[in-house]
Amino acid sequence: MQLCRLLFAAFLLAPLPALIAADIFVAKDGNDKAAGTLAAPFRTIQRAFDRAGPGDKVVLRDVVYREAVSLRNKSGKAGAPIILTAHPGEQATLSGLDVLKLEWKATAQPGIYSALFDTKSIAQLFYNGKPMLEARWPNVPKETNGDWDFFSPAVWASADSAGNSYGTLVCGDLGKTGWDVTGAQALLNVDHQFFSWTRQVRSHSAGSSAFTYDQDLGKSVNKPDETGVHGKWNQQNKFYLFGQKQFLDAPGEWYYDAAAKRLHVCTPDGKNPAAAVLEIKTREWGFLADEASSYLTIDGIGFFATAFRFGRDADHKSAHIIFRNNTVLYSSWNEYVGLPTSWPGLRAEAVYPTIEADSARVVNNKFAFGALTGLYVNGFDHLIENNLFHSFCYSSSLMFPPLQVSRASPGMEGKAGRAIIRHNTLSRSGGIQVQVAQVANDGDDNTCGLTVDHNVTWDLGAAGIEIKNVDNPTPEQANRCVNNTVFNHSAYNPIKSAILIPSIRNDWNRHSTVANNLADSITGWWFGRPLGKIKQVSNNEPAFNPAADLVNPAWFDFRPAAGAAAIIDRGVVIEAVTGRFVGQAPDIGAYERGDSVYWIPGRRETKASFPIVPDGTQEVPIDRDLLMWRPAYQAVAHQVHFDPSHDVVTNADQRKPHRQGKFKGEANVFPLPQLAAGQKYWWRVDAVMPDGSIVRGELWSFTTSLRR
């Protein structure tokens, strides 16, 4: 594990290649006929890339770029990639949105406004930077921070437990609305609940509890499952409706009347939209690079309400892509899923961040909020490390895992993908969290040669990790699933499976290793079937209880609790994976108690970030032992200032830490002194950079409990 950290640190700190030829600047007030210098920047990113060659950097100034960049046959070279980055100390974002200027009129309904707007369709609207929703039933509740809570059970209407059949859904709550919903769109999660489908309501009448839809959900439905149950039409089926004006009744919703060419919005704050910034999604892809574009690096860029893609497809891949230190928010939105192949908009289901390439490096990024997949990576020899993924797959379908490593080119089936997926955090998904697979000759999503190591997943609708294998694999095609922590899984599946290692069919995973995982259930097939023949299954902890066995998952403190005797020192050394550990043997799970480094996946900022204990926390136990933080990007050390006095910490000399010395390298664990009850404490972490300069950290605080 220590070796992994050292390699990652070396990757982050590696100097830019000596072959870099020039910096090409882009700014909002630039001119594409200018020289592209700092004093005379270009206006568009596209113009800068047209000019760029191996070793050049395209440098963006502090601005939102509302353009789509498309690269064809644009490559760097080994040791001299073309780099897209932001100017030091500034932020740059590629946005898929354009500002919408309309003349709004109030309607008879309080808080609802309308305006004439001629467009084919609307994918998504944003109001003052926050996403709105197309009007639906039931309404989506809000979280305490104002975000939509797509993972609340209230998002879905539940079908009754009787009267349903293929093509017919019965819901007493729908009948009580008094609406006729004929012609509305229904997003259905029915039968086995593994997939979801959008279908039009073909027939319904006001006051009726039953509606019909086309029986064209595909070959996977209306069949007996592995347990022998046939057609689960009366078991846990759920759905929601959209596409009609009568559903518009909640703040933050919108409805577009295509016939009248009129947009209706129920504003989040009840105010006229003219006083806000209303944006409409117009660019699904913010950055495209074809298969002839390789040796490209994206470093420190924001993607907002748009996706990116490298390579064209599995037959036309790029190579040597580095994607690091970026933030990707609201990358996908699509409520039309599981459509018949004849549907013209089917490709919309594949609009999400995609890397069709070999030898990609995806390191230190944040991916958050998306109806579909957070990141899809295809090809061979990938490293996916230290990333944060959360809030994806709103449709609760296994088709859209937050992280999917999949498919090799035709003719390459059964050859190792050789991907390493480690030190990632994944949370909140309607379906499966991590799916690592490639298409095999038989059409299944099989894979081989993967290492899935030291990842944490929780709050998900299905399994936390799924790793398949090829038929009758050789030892070289083995997978390794080791030291992962999985909890709060299978919310939408009656039979639980934290980690799914298919191993019943054709000797799948017979040479694989499944060890040191904190997971209450590790199964060999869907519906909870036991593991088949696997080379090594050892030192996993099926009695894992996160509330008792982890220090504080709500704070992202995933260390084994002090009394977790079944976890601490109960792991086994895995050749070529296990690094330095504390004690007699590795701990089970993704974290090692007593280590001086606490790994916090996600984008590293210019200063120390992500405090654990979280800033402003109340009722902190007085026996709390440690504070941790996410290190600053490229810092060589950190200095901690800690005291009960606000003024002492605020005024502490950056070069003279108060209460504690310097933490060098990746060390980010501060041992707390004995805490007093009912006391507020302040702390600050300053980052020491390679040139000796110090980046002052934010001021954080927490308050201890009065109870001893």
CSV table of N, CA and C in Angstrom, one decimal, residues 376-479:
chain,number,residue,atom,x,y,z
A,376,TYR,N,-16.9,6.0,-18.0
A,376,TYR,CA,-16.8,4.7,-18.7
A,376,TYR,C,-15.4,4.7,-19.4
A,377,VAL,N,-14.6,3.7,-19.1
A,377,VAL,CA,-13.3,3.6,-19.6
A,377,VAL,C,-13.1,2.2,-20.3
A,378,ASN,N,-12.6,2.2,-21.5
A,378,ASN,CA,-12.5,1.0,-22.3
A,378,ASN,C,-11.1,0.9,-22.9
A,379,GLY,N,-10.6,-0.3,-23.0
A,379,GLY,CA,-9.3,-0.5,-23.5
A,379,GLY,C,-8.4,-1.3,-22.5
A,380,PHE,N,-7.1,-1.1,-22.6
A,380,PHE,CA,-6.1,-1.9,-21.9
A,380,PHE,C,-5.2,-1.0,-21.1
A,381,ASP,N,-4.6,-1.5,-20.0
A,381,ASP,CA,-3.5,-0.9,-19.3
A,381,ASP,C,-3.9,0.5,-18.7
A,382,HIS,N,-5.0,0.5,-18.0
A,382,HIS,CA,-5.5,1.7,-17.4
A,382,HIS,C,-5.1,1.8,-15.9
A,383,LEU,N,-4.9,3.0,-15.4
A,383,LEU,CA,-4.9,3.3,-14.0
A,383,LEU,C,-6.0,4.3,-13.6
A,384,ILE,N,-6.8,3.9,-12.7
A,384,ILE,CA,-7.9,4.7,-12.2
A,384,ILE,C,-7.7,4.8,-10.7
A,385,GLU,N,-7.2,6.0,-10.2
A,385,GLU,CA,-6.7,6.1,-8.8
A,385,GLU,C,-7.1,7.4,-8.2
A,386,ASN,N,-7.5,7.3,-6.9
A,386,ASN,CA,-7.7,8.5,-6.1
A,386,ASN,C,-8.8,9.4,-6.6
A,387,ASN,N,-9.9,8.8,-7.1
A,387,ASN,CA,-11.0,9.6,-7.6
A,387,ASN,C,-12.2,9.5,-6.7
A,388,LEU,N,-13.1,10.5,-6.7
A,388,LEU,CA,-14.3,10.5,-5.9
A,388,LEU,C,-15.5,10.5,-6.9
A,389,PHE,N,-16.3,9.5,-6.8
A,389,PHE,CA,-17.6,9.4,-7.6
A,389,PHE,C,-18.8,9.4,-6.7
A,390,HIS,N,-19.7,10.2,-6.9
A,390,HIS,CA,-21.0,10.1,-6.1
A,390,HIS,C,-22.2,10.7,-6.9
A,391,SER,N,-23.3,10.1,-6.6
A,391,SER,CA,-24.6,10.5,-7.1
A,391,SER,C,-24.8,10.3,-8.6
A,392,PHE,N,-24.9,9.1,-9.0
A,392,PHE,CA,-25.1,8.7,-10.4
A,392,PHE,C,-26.3,7.7,-10.5
A,393,CYS,N,-26.6,7.4,-11.7
A,393,CYS,CA,-27.6,6.3,-12.0
A,393,CYS,C,-29.0,6.6,-11.4
A,394,TYR,N,-29.6,7.7,-11.7
A,394,TYR,CA,-30.8,8.0,-11.0
A,394,TYR,C,-32.0,7.1,-11.5
A,395,SER,N,-31.8,6.4,-12.6
A,395,SER,CA,-32.9,5.5,-13.1
A,395,SER,C,-32.9,4.2,-12.5
A,396,SER,N,-31.9,3.9,-11.6
A,396,SER,CA,-31.8,2.6,-10.9
A,396,SER,C,-31.7,1.4,-11.8
A,397,SER,N,-30.8,1.6,-12.8
A,397,SER,CA,-30.6,0.5,-13.8
A,397,SER,C,-29.1,0.1,-13.7
A,398,LEU,N,-28.9,-1.2,-13.8
A,398,LEU,CA,-27.5,-1.7,-13.8
A,398,LEU,C,-26.7,-1.3,-15.1
A,399,MET,N,-27.4,-0.7,-16.0
A,399,MET,CA,-26.7,-0.2,-17.2
A,399,MET,C,-25.8,1.0,-17.0
A,400,PHE,N,-26.0,1.6,-15.8
A,400,PHE,CA,-25.3,2.9,-15.7
A,400,PHE,C,-24.5,3.0,-14.3
A,401,PRO,N,-23.5,2.1,-14.1
A,401,PRO,CA,-22.7,2.2,-12.9
A,401,PRO,C,-21.9,3.5,-12.9
A,402,PRO,N,-21.7,4.0,-11.7
A,402,PRO,CA,-20.8,5.3,-11.7
A,402,PRO,C,-19.5,5.1,-12.3
A,403,LEU,N,-18.9,3.9,-12.1
A,403,LEU,CA,-17.6,3.6,-12.8
A,403,LEU,C,-17.7,2.3,-13.5
A,404,GLN,N,-17.4,2.3,-14.8
A,404,GLN,CA,-17.5,1.1,-15.6
A,404,GLN,C,-16.2,1.0,-16.4
A,405,VAL,N,-15.5,-0.1,-16.2
A,405,VAL,CA,-14.3,-0.4,-17.0
A,405,VAL,C,-14.6,-1.6,-17.8
A,406,SER,N,-14.7,-1.5,-19.2
A,406,SER,CA,-15.4,-2.5,-20.0
A,406,SER,C,-14.7,-2.6,-21.3
A,407,ARG,N,-15.4,-3.4,-22.1
A,407,ARG,CA,-15.2,-3.8,-23.5
A,407,ARG,C,-13.8,-3.6,-24.2
A,408,ALA,N,-13.3,-4.6,-24.6
A,408,ALA,CA,-12.1,-4.5,-25.5
A,408,ALA,C,-12.6,-4.6,-27.0
A,409,SER,N,-11.8,-4.3,-27.9
A,409,SER,CA,-12.2,-4.4,-29.3
A,409,SER,C,-12.5,-5.8,-29.8
A,410,PRO,N,-13.4,-6.0,-30.8
A,410,PRO,CA,-13.7,-7.3,-31.3
A,410,PRO,C,-12.4,-8.0,-31.7
A,411,GLY,N,-12.2,-9.2,-31.4
A,411,GLY,CA,-11.0,-9.9,-31.7
A,411,GLY,C,-10.0,-9.9,-30.6
A,412,MET,N,-10.3,-9.1,-29.5
A,412,MET,CA,-9.4,-9.0,-28.4
A,412,MET,C,-10.1,-9.6,-27.1
A,413,GLU,N,-11.2,-10.3,-27.3
A,413,GLU,CA,-11.9,-10.9,-26.2
A,413,GLU,C,-11.0,-11.9,-25.5
A,414,GLY,N,-11.1,-12.0,-24.2
A,414,GLY,CA,-10.4,-12.9,-23.4
A,414,GLY,C,-8.9,-12.5,-23.2
A,415,LYS,N,-8.5,-11.4,-23.6
A,415,LYS,CA,-7.1,-10.9,-23.3
A,415,LYS,C,-7.3,-9.9,-22.2
A,416,ALA,N,-6.3,-9.9,-21.3
A,416,ALA,CA,-6.4,-9.1,-20.1
A,416,ALA,C,-6.5,-7.6,-20.3
A,417,GLY,N,-7.5,-7.0,-19.6
A,417,GLY,CA,-7.6,-5.6,-19.6
A,417,GLY,C,-6.5,-4.9,-18.9
A,418,ARG,N,-6.0,-5.6,-17.9
A,418,ARG,CA,-4.8,-5.1,-17.1
A,418,ARG,C,-5.1,-3.7,-16.5
A,419,ALA,N,-6.3,-3.4,-16.1
A,419,ALA,CA,-6.6,-2.2,-15.4
A,419,ALA,C,-6.4,-2.3,-13.9
A,420,ILE,N,-5.9,-1.2,-13.3
A,420,ILE,CA,-5.8,-1.1,-11.9
A,420,ILE,C,-6.8,0.0,-11.4
A,421,ILE,N,-7.6,-0.4,-10.5
A,421,ILE,CA,-8.6,0.5,-9.9
A,421,ILE,C,-8.4,0.5,-8.4
A,422,ARG,N,-7.9,1.6,-7.9
A,422,ARG,CA,-7.5,1.6,-6.5
A,422,ARG,C,-7.7,3.0,-5.9
A,423,HIS,N,-7.9,3.0,-4.6
A,423,HIS,CA,-8.0,4.2,-3.8
A,423,HIS,C,-9.1,5.2,-4.3
A,424,ASN,N,-10.2,4.6,-4.7
A,424,ASN,CA,-11.4,5.4,-5.1
A,424,ASN,C,-12.5,5.3,-4.1
A,425,THR,N,-13.3,6.4,-4.0
A,425,THR,CA,-14.5,6.4,-3.2
A,425,THR,C,-15.7,6.5,-4.1
A,426,LEU,N,-16.7,5.7,-3.9
A,426,LEU,CA,-17.9,5.7,-4.7
A,426,LEU,C,-19.1,5.6,-3.8
A,427,SER,N,-20.0,6.5,-3.9
A,427,SER,CA,-21.2,6.5,-3.1
A,427,SER,C,-22.4,7.0,-3.9
A,428,ARG,N,-23.6,6.5,-3.4
A,428,ARG,CA,-24.9,7.0,-3.9
A,428,ARG,C,-25.0,6.6,-5.4
A,429,SER,N,-25.7,5.5,-5.6
A,429,SER,CA,-26.0,5.0,-7.0
A,429,SER,C,-27.3,4.3,-6.9
A,430,GLY,N,-28.1,4.5,-8.0
A,430,GLY,CA,-29.3,3.7,-8.0
A,430,GLY,C,-29.1,2.2,-8.4
A,431,GLY,N,-28.0,1.9,-9.0
A,431,GLY,CA,-27.8,0.5,-9.4
A,431,GLY,C,-26.4,0.1,-8.8
A,432,ILE,N,-25.7,-0.7,-9.7
A,432,ILE,CA,-24.4,-1.2,-9.2
A,432,ILE,C,-23.4,-0.1,-9.2
A,433,GLN,N,-22.4,-0.2,-8.3
A,433,GLN,CA,-21.4,0.9,-8.2
A,433,GLN,C,-20.3,0.8,-9.1
A,434,VAL,N,-19.6,-0.3,-9.1
A,434,VAL,CA,-18.4,-0.5,-10.0
A,434,VAL,C,-18.6,-1.7,-10.8
A,435,GLN,N,-18.5,-1.6,-12.1
A,435,GLN,CA,-18.7,-2.8,-13.0
A,435,GLN,C,-17.4,-2.8,-13.8
A,436,VAL,N,-16.7,-3.9,-13.7
A,436,VAL,CA,-15.4,-4.0,-14.5
A,436,VAL,C,-15.6,-5.2,-15.4
A,437,ALA,N,-15.6,-5.0,-16.7
A,437,ALA,CA,-16.0,-6.0,-17.6
A,437,ALA,C,-15.6,-5.7,-19.0
A,438,GLN,N,-15.5,-6.7,-19.9
A,438,GLN,CA,-15.3,-6.4,-21.3
A,438,GLN,C,-16.1,-7.4,-22.1
A,439,VAL,N,-16.6,-7.0,-23.3
A,439,VAL,CA,-17.4,-7.9,-24.1
A,439,VAL,C,-16.7,-9.1,-24.5
A,440,ALA,N,-17.3,-10.3,-24.4
A,440,ALA,CA,-16.7,-11.5,-24.8
A,440,ALA,C,-17.4,-12.0,-26.1
A,441,ASN,N,-16.9,-13.1,-26.6
A,441,ASN,CA,-17.5,-13.6,-27.9
A,441,ASN,C,-18.9,-14.0,-27.8
A,442,ASP,N,-19.3,-14.4,-26.5
A,442,ASP,CA,-20.7,-14.8,-26.4
A,442,ASP,C,-21.6,-13.6,-26.1
A,443,GLY,N,-21.1,-12.4,-26.1
A,443,GLY,CA,-21.9,-11.2,-25.9
A,443,GLY,C,-22.0,-10.8,-24.4
A,444,ASP,N,-21.5,-11.6,-23.5
A,444,ASP,CA,-21.6,-11.2,-22.1
A,444,ASP,C,-20.5,-10.2,-21.8
A,445,ASP,N,-20.6,-9.5,-20.6
A,445,ASP,CA,-19.6,-8.4,-20.3
A,445,ASP,C,-18.6,-9.0,-19.4
A,446,ASN,N,-17.7,-9.9,-20.0
A,446,ASN,CA,-16.7,-10.6,-19.2
A,446,ASN,C,-15.4,-9.7,-19.2
A,447,THR,N,-14.4,-10.1,-18.3
A,447,THR,CA,-13.2,-9.4,-18.3
A,447,THR,C,-12.1,-10.2,-17.7
A,448,CYS,N,-10.9,-9.7,-17.6
A,448,CYS,CA,-9.8,-10.4,-17.0
A,448,CYS,C,-8.6,-9.4,-16.8
A,449,GLY,N,-7.7,-9.9,-15.9
A,449,GLY,CA,-6.5,-9.1,-15.6
A,449,GLY,C,-6.7,-7.8,-14.8
A,450,LEU,N,-7.7,-7.7,-14.0
A,450,LEU,CA,-8.0,-6.5,-13.3
A,450,LEU,C,-7.6,-6.6,-11.8
A,451,THR,N,-7.2,-5.5,-11.3
A,451,THR,CA,-6.9,-5.3,-9.9
A,451,THR,C,-7.8,-4.2,-9.3
A,452,VAL,N,-8.7,-4.6,-8.4
A,452,VAL,CA,-9.6,-3.7,-7.8
A,452,VAL,C,-9.2,-3.7,-6.3
A,453,ASP,N,-8.6,-2.6,-5.9
A,453,ASP,CA,-7.8,-2.6,-4.6
A,453,ASP,C,-8.1,-1.3,-3.8
A,454,HIS,N,-8.4,-1.5,-2.5
A,454,HIS,CA,-8.5,-0.4,-1.6
A,454,HIS,C,-9.5,0.7,-2.1
A,455,ASN,N,-10.7,0.3,-2.5
A,455,ASN,CA,-11.8,1.2,-2.8
A,455,ASN,C,-12.9,1.1,-1.7
A,456,VAL,N,-13.7,2.2,-1.6
A,456,VAL,CA,-14.8,2.2,-0.7
A,456,VAL,C,-16.0,2.6,-1.4
A,457,THR,N,-17.1,1.8,-1.2
A,457,THR,CA,-18.4,2.0,-1.9
A,457,THR,C,-19.5,1.9,-0.9
A,458,TRP,N,-20.5,2.8,-1.0
A,458,TRP,CA,-21.7,2.7,-0.1
A,458,TRP,C,-22.9,3.4,-0.6
A,459,ASP,N,-24.0,3.2,-0.1
A,459,ASP,CA,-25.3,3.8,-0.4
A,459,ASP,C,-25.6,3.5,-1.9
A,460,LEU,N,-26.0,2.3,-2.2
A,460,LEU,CA,-26.2,2.0,-3.6
A,460,LEU,C,-27.4,1.0,-3.7
A,461,GLY,N,-28.0,1.0,-4.9
A,461,GLY,CA,-29.1,0.2,-5.1
A,461,GLY,C,-28.9,-1.3,-5.3
A,462,ALA,N,-27.7,-1.6,-5.8
A,462,ALA,CA,-27.3,-3.0,-6.1
A,462,ALA,C,-26.0,-3.3,-5.5
A,463,ALA,N,-25.2,-4.2,-6.1
A,463,ALA,CA,-23.9,-4.6,-5.6
A,463,ALA,C,-22.9,-3.5,-5.6
A,464,GLY,N,-21.9,-3.6,-4.7
A,464,GLY,CA,-20.9,-2.6,-4.7
A,464,GLY,C,-19.8,-2.7,-5.7
A,465,ILE,N,-19.4,-4.0,-6.0
A,465,ILE,CA,-18.4,-4.2,-7.0
A,465,ILE,C,-18.8,-5.5,-7.7
A,466,GLU,N,-18.7,-5.5,-9.1
A,466,GLU,CA,-19.0,-6.7,-9.9
A,466,GLU,C,-17.8,-6.9,-10.8
A,467,ILE,N,-17.2,-8.1,-10.7
A,467,ILE,CA,-16.1,-8.5,-11.6
A,467,ILE,C,-16.3,-9.8,-12.2
A,468,LYS,N,-16.5,-9.9,-13.5
A,468,LYS,CA,-16.7,-11.1,-14.2
A,468,LYS,C,-15.4,-11.7,-14.7
A,469,ASN,N,-15.4,-12.7,-15.5
A,469,ASN,CA,-14.2,-13.3,-16.1
A,469,ASN,C,-14.6,-13.9,-17.4
A,470,VAL,N,-13.6,-14.4,-18.1
A,470,VAL,CA,-13.9,-15.1,-19.4
A,470,VAL,C,-14.1,-16.6,-19.1
A,471,ASP,N,-14.7,-17.2,-20.1
A,471,ASP,CA,-14.8,-18.7,-20.0
A,471,ASP,C,-13.5,-19.4,-19.9
A,472,ASN,N,-13.4,-20.3,-19.0
A,472,ASN,CA,-12.2,-21.2,-18.9
A,472,ASN,C,-10.9,-20.3,-18.9
A,473,PRO,N,-10.8,-19.4,-18.0
A,473,PRO,CA,-9.6,-18.5,-18.0
A,473,PRO,C,-8.3,-19.2,-17.7
A,474,THR,N,-7.2,-18.6,-18.2
A,474,THR,CA,-5.9,-19.1,-17.8
A,474,THR,C,-5.4,-18.3,-16.6
A,475,PRO,N,-4.3,-18.7,-15.9
A,475,PRO,CA,-3.9,-18.0,-14.7
A,475,PRO,C,-3.5,-16.5,-15.0
A,476,GLU,N,-3.1,-16.2,-16.3
A,476,GLU,CA,-2.8,-14.9,-16.6
A,476,GLU,C,-4.0,-14.0,-16.7
A,477,GLN,N,-5.2,-14.6,-16.8
A,477,GLN,CA,-6.4,-13.9,-16.9
A,477,GLN,C,-7.2,-13.7,-15.6
A,478,ALA,N,-6.5,-13.9,-14.5
A,478,ALA,CA,-7.1,-13.8,-13.2
A,478,ALA,C,-7.4,-12.4,-12.8
A,479,ASN,N,-8.4,-12.1,-12.0
A,479,ASN,CA,-8.7,-10.8,-11.4
A,479,ASN,C,-8.4,-10.9,-10.0
